[in-house]
């Protein structure tokens, strides 16, 4: 079992402004807590099935916390290690003009 308590808050500027991500408490991040339990590890493809118990309910909390510890969700290109948006995520947003 593992507890992740990285604070989460909205990004204040740039293309991802307003989207929640890892944010230090000094920058306005709110206390956030996820408890993880590994159910199954698949070493051949380096993935794990985990149970996430959300102790606080922040938007995108599971995605941010797993990325924060260096284990982003499979097929989630948006949050990279550290719990912040990756540049890769930009390509998945469609802008309508």
Steps between C-alpha positions, in 0.01 A plus 500: 500500500618852427367844586549788256440842648616738225302826505280576198389834364411678177771602255511879509637586155584365159304273267381274784375784722223390735570126469592326824854362533766451767540838668709568809306624800695827485353554151145433613486121473242335726581201719416181311527137603480178299565156650629246247506123524664295224266220392714348222834578334562406137876519460497397132335828399596696814147577614321452830136475594443714807211580727483871578309612807431871471511670840446847347308572184699726270431501124747267321643395838580138409658602168710771665613292799600195293692722259655684796665179625625413151225252406257683270185319393530283191369696198496832687730723294407815688662464842868412507732403785470768765123538459521786251373520142734380229545682172374182338161566652460811283453287189191339648306823544292598201440870458185612321516831318 
